[in-house]
CSV table of C-alpha atoms and ligand atoms in Angstrom, one decimal:
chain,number,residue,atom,x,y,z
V,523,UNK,CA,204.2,-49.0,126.0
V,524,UNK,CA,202.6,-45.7,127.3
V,525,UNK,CA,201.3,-43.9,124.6
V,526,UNK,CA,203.5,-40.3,124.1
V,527,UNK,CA,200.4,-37.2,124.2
V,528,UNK,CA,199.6,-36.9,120.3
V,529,UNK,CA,197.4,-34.4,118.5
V,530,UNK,CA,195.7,-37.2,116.0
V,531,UNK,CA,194.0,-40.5,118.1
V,532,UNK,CA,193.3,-43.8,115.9
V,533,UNK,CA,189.8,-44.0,116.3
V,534,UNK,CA,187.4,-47.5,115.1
V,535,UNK,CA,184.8,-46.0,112.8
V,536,UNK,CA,183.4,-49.6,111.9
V,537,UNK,CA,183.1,-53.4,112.5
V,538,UNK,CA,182.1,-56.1,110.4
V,539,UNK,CA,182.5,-60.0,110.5
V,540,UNK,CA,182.3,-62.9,108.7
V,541,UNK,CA,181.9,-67.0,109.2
V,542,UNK,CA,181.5,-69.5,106.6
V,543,UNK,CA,178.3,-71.3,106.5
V,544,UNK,CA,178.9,-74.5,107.5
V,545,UNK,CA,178.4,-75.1,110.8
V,546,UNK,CA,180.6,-78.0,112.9
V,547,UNK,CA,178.4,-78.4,116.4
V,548,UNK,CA,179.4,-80.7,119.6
V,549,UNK,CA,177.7,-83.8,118.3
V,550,UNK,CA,179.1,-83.8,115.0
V,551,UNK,CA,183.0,-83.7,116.5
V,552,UNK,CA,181.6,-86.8,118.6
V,553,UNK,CA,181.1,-88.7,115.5
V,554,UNK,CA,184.5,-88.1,114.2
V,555,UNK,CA,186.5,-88.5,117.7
V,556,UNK,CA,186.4,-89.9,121.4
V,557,UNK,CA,184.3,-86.7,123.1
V,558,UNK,CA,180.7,-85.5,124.3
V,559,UNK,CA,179.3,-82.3,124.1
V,560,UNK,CA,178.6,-82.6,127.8
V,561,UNK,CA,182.5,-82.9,128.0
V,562,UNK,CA,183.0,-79.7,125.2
V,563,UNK,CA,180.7,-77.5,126.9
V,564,UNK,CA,181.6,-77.8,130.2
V,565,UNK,CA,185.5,-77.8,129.6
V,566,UNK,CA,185.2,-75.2,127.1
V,567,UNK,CA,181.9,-73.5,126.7
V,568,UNK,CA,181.6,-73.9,123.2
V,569,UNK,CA,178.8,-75.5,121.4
V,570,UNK,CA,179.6,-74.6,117.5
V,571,UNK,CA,182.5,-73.3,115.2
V,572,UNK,CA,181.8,-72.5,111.5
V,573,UNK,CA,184.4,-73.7,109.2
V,574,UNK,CA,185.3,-73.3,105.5
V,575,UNK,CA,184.2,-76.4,103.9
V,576,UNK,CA,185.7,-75.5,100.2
V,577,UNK,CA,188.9,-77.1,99.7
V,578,UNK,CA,190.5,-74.5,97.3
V,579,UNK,CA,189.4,-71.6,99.5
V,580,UNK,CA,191.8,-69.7,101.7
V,581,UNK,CA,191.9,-67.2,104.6
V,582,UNK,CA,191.6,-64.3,102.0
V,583,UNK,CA,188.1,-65.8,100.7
V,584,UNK,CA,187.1,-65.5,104.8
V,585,UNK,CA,188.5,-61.4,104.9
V,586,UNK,CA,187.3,-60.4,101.6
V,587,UNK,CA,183.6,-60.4,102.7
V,588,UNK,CA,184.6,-59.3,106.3
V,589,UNK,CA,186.1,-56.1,104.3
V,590,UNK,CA,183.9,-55.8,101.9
V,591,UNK,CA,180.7,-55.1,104.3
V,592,UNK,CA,182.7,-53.5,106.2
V,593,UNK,CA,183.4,-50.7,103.4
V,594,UNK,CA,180.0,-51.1,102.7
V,595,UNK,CA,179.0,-50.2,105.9
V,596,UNK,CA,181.5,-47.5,106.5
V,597,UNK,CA,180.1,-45.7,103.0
V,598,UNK,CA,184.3,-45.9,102.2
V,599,UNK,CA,185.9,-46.1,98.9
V,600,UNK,CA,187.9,-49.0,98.4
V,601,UNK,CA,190.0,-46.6,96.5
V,602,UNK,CA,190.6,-44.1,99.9
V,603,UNK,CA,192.1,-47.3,101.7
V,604,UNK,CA,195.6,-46.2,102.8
V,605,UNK,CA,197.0,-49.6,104.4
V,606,UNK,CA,195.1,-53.2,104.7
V,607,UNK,CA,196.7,-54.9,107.6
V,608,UNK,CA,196.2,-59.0,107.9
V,609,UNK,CA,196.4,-60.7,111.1
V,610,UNK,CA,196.5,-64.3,110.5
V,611,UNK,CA,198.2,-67.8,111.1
V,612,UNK,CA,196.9,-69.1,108.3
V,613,UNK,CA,197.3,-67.2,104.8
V,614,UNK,CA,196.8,-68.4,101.7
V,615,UNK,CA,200.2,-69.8,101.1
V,616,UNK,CA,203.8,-68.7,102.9
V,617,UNK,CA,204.2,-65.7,99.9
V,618,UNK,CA,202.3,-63.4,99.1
V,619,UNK,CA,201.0,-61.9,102.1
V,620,UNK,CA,197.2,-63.0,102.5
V,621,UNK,CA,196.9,-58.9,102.9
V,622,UNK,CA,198.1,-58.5,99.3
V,623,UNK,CA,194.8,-60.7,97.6
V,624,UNK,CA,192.6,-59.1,100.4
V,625,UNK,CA,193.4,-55.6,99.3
V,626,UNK,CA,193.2,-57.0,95.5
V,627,UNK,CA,189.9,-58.7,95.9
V,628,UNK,CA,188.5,-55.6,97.6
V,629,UNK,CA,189.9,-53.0,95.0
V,630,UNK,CA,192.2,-51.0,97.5
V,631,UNK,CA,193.9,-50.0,94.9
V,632,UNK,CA,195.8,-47.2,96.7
V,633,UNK,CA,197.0,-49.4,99.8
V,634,UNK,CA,199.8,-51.1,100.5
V,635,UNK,CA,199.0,-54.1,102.5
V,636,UNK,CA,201.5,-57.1,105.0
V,637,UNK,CA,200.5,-59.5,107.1
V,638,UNK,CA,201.5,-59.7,110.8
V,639,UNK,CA,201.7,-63.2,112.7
V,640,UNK,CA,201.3,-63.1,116.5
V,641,UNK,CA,199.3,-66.3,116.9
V,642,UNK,CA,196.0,-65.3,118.7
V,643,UNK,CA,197.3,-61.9,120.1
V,644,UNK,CA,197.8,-60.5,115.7
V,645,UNK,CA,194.5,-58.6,115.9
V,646,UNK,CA,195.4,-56.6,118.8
V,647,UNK,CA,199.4,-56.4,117.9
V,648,UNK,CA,197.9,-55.7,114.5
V,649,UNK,CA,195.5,-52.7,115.8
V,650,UNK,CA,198.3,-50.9,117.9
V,651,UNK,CA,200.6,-50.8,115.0
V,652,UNK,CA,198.0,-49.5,112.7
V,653,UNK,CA,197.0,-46.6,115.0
V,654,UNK,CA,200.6,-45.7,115.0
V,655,UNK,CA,200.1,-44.8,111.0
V,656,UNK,CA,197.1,-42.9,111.5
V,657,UNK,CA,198.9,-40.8,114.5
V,658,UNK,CA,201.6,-40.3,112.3
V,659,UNK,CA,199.6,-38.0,110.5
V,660,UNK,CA,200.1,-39.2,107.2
V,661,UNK,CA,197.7,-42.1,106.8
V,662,UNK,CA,193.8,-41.5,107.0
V,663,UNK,CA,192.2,-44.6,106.5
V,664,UNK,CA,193.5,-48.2,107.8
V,665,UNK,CA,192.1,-51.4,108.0
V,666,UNK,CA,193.1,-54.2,110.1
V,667,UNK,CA,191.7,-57.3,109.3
V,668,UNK,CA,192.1,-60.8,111.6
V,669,UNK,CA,191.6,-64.0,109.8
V,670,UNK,CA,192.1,-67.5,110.4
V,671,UNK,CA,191.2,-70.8,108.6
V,672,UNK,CA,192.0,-72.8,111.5
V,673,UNK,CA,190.9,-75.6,110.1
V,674,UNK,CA,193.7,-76.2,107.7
V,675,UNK,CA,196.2,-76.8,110.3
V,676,UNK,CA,193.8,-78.9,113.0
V,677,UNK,CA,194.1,-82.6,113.2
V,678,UNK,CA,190.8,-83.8,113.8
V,679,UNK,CA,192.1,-87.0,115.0
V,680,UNK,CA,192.9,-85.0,117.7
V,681,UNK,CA,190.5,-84.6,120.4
V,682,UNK,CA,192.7,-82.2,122.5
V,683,UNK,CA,192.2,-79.9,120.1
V,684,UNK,CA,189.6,-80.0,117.2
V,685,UNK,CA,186.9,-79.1,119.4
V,686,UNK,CA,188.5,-75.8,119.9
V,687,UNK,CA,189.1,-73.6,116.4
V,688,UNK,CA,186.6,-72.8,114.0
V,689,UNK,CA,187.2,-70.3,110.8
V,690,UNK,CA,186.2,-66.7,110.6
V,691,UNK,CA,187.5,-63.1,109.7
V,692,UNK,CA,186.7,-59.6,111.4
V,693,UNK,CA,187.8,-56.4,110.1
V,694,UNK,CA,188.0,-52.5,111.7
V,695,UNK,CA,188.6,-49.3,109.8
V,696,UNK,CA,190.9,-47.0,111.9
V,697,UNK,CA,190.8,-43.2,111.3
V,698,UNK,CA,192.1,-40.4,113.0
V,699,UNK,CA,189.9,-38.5,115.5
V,700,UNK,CA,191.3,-35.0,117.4
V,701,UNK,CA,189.0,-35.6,120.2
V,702,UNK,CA,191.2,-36.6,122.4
V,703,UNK,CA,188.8,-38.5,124.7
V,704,UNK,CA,188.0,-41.3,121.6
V,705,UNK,CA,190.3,-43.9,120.5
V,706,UNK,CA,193.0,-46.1,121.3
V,707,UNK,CA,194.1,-44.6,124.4
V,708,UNK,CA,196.8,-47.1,125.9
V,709,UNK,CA,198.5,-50.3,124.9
V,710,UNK,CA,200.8,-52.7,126.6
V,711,UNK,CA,201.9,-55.2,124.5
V,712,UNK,CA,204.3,-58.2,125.4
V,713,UNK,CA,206.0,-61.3,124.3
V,714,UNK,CA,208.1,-64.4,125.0
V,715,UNK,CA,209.3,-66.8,122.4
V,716,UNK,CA,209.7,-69.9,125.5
V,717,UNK,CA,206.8,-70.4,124.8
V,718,UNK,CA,207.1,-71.3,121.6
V,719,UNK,CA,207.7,-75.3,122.8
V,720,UNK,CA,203.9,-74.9,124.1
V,721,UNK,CA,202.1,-74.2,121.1
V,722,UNK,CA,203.6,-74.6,117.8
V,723,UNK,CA,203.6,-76.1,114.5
V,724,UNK,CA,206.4,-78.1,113.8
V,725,UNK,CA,206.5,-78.8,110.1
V,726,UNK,CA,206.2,-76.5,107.2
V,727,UNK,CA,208.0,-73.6,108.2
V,728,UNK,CA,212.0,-72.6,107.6
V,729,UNK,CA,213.6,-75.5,110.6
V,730,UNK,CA,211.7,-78.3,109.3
V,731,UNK,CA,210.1,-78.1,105.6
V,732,UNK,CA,207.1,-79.9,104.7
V,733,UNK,CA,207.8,-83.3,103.2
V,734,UNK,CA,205.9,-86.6,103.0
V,735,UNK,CA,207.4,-87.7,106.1
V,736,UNK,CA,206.1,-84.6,108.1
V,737,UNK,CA,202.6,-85.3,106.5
V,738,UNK,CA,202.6,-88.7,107.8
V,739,UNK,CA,203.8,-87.9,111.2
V,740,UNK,CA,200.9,-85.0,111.1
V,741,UNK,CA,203.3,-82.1,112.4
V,742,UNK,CA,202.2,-79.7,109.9
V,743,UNK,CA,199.3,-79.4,112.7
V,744,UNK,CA,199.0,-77.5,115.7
V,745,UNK,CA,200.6,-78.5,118.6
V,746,UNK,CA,199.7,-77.7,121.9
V,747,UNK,CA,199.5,-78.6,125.8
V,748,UNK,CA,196.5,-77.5,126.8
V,749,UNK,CA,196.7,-77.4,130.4
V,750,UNK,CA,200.2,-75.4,130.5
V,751,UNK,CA,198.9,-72.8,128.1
V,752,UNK,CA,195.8,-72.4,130.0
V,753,UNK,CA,197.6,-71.5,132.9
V,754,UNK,CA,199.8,-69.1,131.2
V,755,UNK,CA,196.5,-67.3,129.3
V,756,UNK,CA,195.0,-66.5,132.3
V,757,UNK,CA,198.2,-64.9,134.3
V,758,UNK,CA,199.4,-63.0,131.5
V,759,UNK,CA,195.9,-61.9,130.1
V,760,UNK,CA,194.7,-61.3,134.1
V,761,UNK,CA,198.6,-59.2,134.6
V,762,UNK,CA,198.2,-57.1,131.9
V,763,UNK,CA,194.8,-56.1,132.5
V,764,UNK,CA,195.1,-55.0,136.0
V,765,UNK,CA,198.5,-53.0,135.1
V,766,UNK,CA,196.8,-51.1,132.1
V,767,UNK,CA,194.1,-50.1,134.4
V,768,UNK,CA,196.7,-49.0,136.6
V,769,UNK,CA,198.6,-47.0,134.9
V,770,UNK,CA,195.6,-45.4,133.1
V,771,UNK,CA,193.9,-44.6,136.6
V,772,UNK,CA,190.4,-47.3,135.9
V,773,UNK,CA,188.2,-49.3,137.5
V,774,UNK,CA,186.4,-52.0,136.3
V,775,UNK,CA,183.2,-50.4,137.0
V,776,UNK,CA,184.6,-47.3,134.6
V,777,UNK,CA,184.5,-50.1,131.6
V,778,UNK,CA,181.7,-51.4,129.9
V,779,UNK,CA,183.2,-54.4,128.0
V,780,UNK,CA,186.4,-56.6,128.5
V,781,UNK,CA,186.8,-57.7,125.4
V,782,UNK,CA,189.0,-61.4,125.7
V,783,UNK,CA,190.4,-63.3,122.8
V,784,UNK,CA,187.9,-66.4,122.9
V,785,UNK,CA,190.8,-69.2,124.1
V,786,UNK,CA,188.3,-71.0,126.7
V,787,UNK,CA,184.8,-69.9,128.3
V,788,UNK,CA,186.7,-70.9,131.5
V,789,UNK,CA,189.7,-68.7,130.7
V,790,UNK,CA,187.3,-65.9,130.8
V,791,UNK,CA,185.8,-66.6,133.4
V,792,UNK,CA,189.0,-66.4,135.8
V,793,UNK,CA,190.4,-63.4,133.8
V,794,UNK,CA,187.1,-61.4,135.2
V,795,UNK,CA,187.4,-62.9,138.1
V,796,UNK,CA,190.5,-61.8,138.7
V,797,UNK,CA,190.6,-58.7,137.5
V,798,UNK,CA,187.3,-57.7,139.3
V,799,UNK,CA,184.8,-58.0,136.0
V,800,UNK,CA,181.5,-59.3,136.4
V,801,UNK,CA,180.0,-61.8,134.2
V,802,UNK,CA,177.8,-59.2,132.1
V,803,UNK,CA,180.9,-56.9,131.4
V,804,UNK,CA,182.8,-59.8,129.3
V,805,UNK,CA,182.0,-60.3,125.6
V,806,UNK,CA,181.7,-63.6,124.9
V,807,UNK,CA,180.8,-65.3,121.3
V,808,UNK,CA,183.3,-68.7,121.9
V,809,UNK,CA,180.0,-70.4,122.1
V,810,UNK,CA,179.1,-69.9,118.5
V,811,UNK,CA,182.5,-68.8,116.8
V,812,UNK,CA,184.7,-71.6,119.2
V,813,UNK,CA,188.3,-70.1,119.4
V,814,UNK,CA,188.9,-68.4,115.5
V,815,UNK,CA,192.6,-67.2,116.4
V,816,UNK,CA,193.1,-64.0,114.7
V,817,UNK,CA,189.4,-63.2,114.5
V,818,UNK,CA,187.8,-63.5,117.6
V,819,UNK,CA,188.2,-60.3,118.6
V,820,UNK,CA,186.6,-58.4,115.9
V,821,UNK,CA,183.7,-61.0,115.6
V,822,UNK,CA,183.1,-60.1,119.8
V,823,UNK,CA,183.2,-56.4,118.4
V,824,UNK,CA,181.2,-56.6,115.6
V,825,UNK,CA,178.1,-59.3,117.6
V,826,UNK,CA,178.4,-56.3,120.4
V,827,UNK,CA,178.6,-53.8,118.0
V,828,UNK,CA,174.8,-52.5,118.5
V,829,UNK,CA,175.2,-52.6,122.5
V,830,UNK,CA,178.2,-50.2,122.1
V,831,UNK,CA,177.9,-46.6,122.2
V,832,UNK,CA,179.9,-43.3,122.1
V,833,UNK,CA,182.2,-42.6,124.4
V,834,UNK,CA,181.9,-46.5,126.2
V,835,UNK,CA,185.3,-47.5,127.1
V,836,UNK,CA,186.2,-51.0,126.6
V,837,UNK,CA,189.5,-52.9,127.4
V,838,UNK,CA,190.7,-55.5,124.7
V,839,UNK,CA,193.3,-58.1,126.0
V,840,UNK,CA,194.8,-61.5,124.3
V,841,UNK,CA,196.9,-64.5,124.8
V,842,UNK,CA,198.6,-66.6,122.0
V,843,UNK,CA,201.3,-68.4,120.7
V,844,UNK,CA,204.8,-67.5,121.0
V,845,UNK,CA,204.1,-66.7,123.9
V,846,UNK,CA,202.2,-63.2,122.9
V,847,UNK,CA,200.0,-61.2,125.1
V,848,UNK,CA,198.4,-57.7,125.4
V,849,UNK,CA,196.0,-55.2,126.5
V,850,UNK,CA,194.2,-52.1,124.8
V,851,UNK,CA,192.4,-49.2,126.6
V,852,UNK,CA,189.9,-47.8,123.8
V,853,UNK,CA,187.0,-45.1,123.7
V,854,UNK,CA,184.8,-46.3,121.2
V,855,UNK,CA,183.6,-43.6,118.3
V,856,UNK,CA,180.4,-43.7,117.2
V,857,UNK,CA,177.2,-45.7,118.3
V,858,UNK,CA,173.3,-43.9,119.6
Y,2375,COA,N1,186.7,-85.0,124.9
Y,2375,COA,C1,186.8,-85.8,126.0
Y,2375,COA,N2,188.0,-86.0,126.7
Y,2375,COA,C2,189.0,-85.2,126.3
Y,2375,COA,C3,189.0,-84.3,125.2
Y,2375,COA,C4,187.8,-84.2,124.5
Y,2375,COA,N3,187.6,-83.4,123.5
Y,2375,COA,N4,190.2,-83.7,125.1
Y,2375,COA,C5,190.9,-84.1,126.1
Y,2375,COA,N5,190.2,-85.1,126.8
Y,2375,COA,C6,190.7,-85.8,128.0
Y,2375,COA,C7,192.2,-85.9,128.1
Y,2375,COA,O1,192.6,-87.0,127.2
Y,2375,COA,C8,192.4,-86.2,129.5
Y,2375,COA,O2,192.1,-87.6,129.8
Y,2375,COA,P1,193.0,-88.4,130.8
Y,2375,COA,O3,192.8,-87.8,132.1
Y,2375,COA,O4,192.4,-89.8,130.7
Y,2375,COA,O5,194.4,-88.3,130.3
Y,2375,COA,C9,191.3,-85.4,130.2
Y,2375,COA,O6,190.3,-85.2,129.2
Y,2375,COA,C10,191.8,-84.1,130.8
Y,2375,COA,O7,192.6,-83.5,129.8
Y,2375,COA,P2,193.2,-82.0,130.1
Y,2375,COA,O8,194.0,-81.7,128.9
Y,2375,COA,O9,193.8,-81.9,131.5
Y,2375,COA,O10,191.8,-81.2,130.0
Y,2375,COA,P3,191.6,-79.7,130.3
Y,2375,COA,O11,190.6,-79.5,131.3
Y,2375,COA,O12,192.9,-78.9,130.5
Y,2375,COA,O13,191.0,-79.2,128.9
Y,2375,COA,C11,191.7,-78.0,127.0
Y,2375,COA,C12,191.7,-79.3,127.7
Y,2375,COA,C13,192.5,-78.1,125.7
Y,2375,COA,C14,190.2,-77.7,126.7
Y,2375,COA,C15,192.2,-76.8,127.9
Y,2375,COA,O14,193.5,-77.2,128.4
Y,2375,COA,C16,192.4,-75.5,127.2
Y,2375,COA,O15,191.4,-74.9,126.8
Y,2375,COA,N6,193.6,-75.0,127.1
Y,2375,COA,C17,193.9,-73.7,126.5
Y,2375,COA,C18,193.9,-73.9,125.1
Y,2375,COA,C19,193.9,-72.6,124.4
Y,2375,COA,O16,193.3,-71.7,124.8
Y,2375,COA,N7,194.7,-72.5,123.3
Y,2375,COA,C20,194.8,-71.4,122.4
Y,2375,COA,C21,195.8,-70.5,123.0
Y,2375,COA,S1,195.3,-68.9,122.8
């Protein structure tokens, strides 16, 4: 999508993050399935996940403190909140949106709120749709929050893939700024549902309903082959970044951060490698956070948050289910 010249640019004004306390590390998954942390680490780069222990808490009770500081932060009414926007694969339950308790446990009492699913590219589809509002003109402040409680739909019988999610929430406010240096300056977002036999979850939804003999055959899990989506995550994320800095005229070395969803360290690795980014230009928190979904892109934000300046430009890219992928060209706001 190039971005049509506009008078009002979405700008971030704020980050904030948040992962449950319990933290699952390398040598705990080796007690509960066949695998190492030697194995983890050097296939995957990550050494820890946090995940939401309480069995009768949902993605909402991971967003509403991501929000919450977040207003807190920001010095915004609750009250001034426009439009709450949920990224997630996980809410609460299929109806109502997980956006709808988030803006009710956060008193946005003047917002109306939705959920969007686009597997681990949400936050970023999520982000260009709300900057749309605020360009409109007619919308002033707009969260976008990505949230995930992976956990819920992980086997961890499965050592393919427990060892990669963990749970956590990170939210943005977007507001409008007329410099027109400072925002979201260009999107390309892109999508295709053959890769849906990939990476899916094939119980629970519309095609197959949950019933007891789904629960016994586990496909209200995630389903994935690893080494084909691999592959695709780092063409599509490694395209997409080389023809939004095409068409917007950069250079890696014009970029302080590449900001990739947090798939596999190894993913990342190749991305920058391909797209001419060095090592110390790549945020990276899979380590800690493992591979949160919805959320990992906010949580990169928010841990780089006090490296980040005015006027740094960053590119955001992702690669999820469906298959969905994307890249944003940003200017960030504020910062020393
Ligand atoms: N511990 C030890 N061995 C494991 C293991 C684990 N946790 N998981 C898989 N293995 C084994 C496999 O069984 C296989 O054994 P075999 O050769 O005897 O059959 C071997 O390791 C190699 O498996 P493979 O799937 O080829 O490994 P890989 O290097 O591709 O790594 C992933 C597997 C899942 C880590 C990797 O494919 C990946 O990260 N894919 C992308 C996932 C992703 O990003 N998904 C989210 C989309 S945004």
């Amino acid at each position: 999508m190039k971005k049509q010249p506009s008078a009002i640019h979405a700008a971030i004004t704020g980050v904030h993050g948040y992962v449950p306390d319990y933290i699952l590390s390398n040598d705990n998954l080796a007690t509960m399935v066949a695998t190492n942390d030697e194995w983890i680490t050097t296939r995957t780069g990550i050494k820890t996940r946090h995940i939401l222990q309480a069995p009768d808490k949902g993605t909402s009770d991971l967003a509403i403190p991501a929000v919450l500081g977040l207003l807190e932060k920001t010095k915004t009414d609750a009250k001034e909140i426009d439009l709450i926007i949920c990224a997630t694969i996980t809410p609460d339950m299929p109806t109502p949106a997980a956006a709808n308790l988030i803006a009710h446990g956060v008193g946005a009492i003047n917002a109306f709120s939705y959920d969007l699913q686009a597997a681990c590219s949400g936050f970023l589809y999520a982000l260009v749709t709300a900057a749309q509002f605020i360009e409109s003109g007619n919308y002033n402040k707009v969260i976008v929050v990505g949230a995930d409680k992976m956990s819920s739909i992980v086997d961890y019988e499965d050592r393919a893939t427990c060892i990669l999610f963990g749970d956590g929430a990170g939210a943005v406010l977007l507001e409008p700024s007329k410099d027109s240096a400072i925002g979201i300056r260009s999107s390309i977002l892109r999508g295709d549902g053959l890769g849906a036999q990939h990476l899916h979850i094939k119980a629970g939804g519309s095609r197959k309903p949950a019933s007891a003999t789904t629960l016994s055959t586990k496909e209200h899990y995630i389903y994935q082959e690893g080494n084909i989506v691999y592959k695709y995550a780092v063409e599509k994320m490694s395209e997409v970044v080389l023809e939004l800095m095409q068409q917007s005229d950069l250079q890696p070395k014009d970029i302080k951060f590449l900001v990739p969803h947090q798939a596999n360290k190894r993913i990342l690795e190749s991305v920058a490698q391909r797209t001419g980014f060095s090592e110390a230009q790549v945020m990276l928190t899979i380590q800690e956070f493992g591979n949160t979904t919805d959320a990992t892109i906010p949580l990169c934000l928010w841990r780089y948050e006090p490296q980040l300046q005015k006027g740094d430009k960053i590119i955001i890219t992702t690669f999820g289910g469906g298959f969905t992928w994307g890249a944003t060209y940003l200017t960030w706001a504020y910062g020393a």
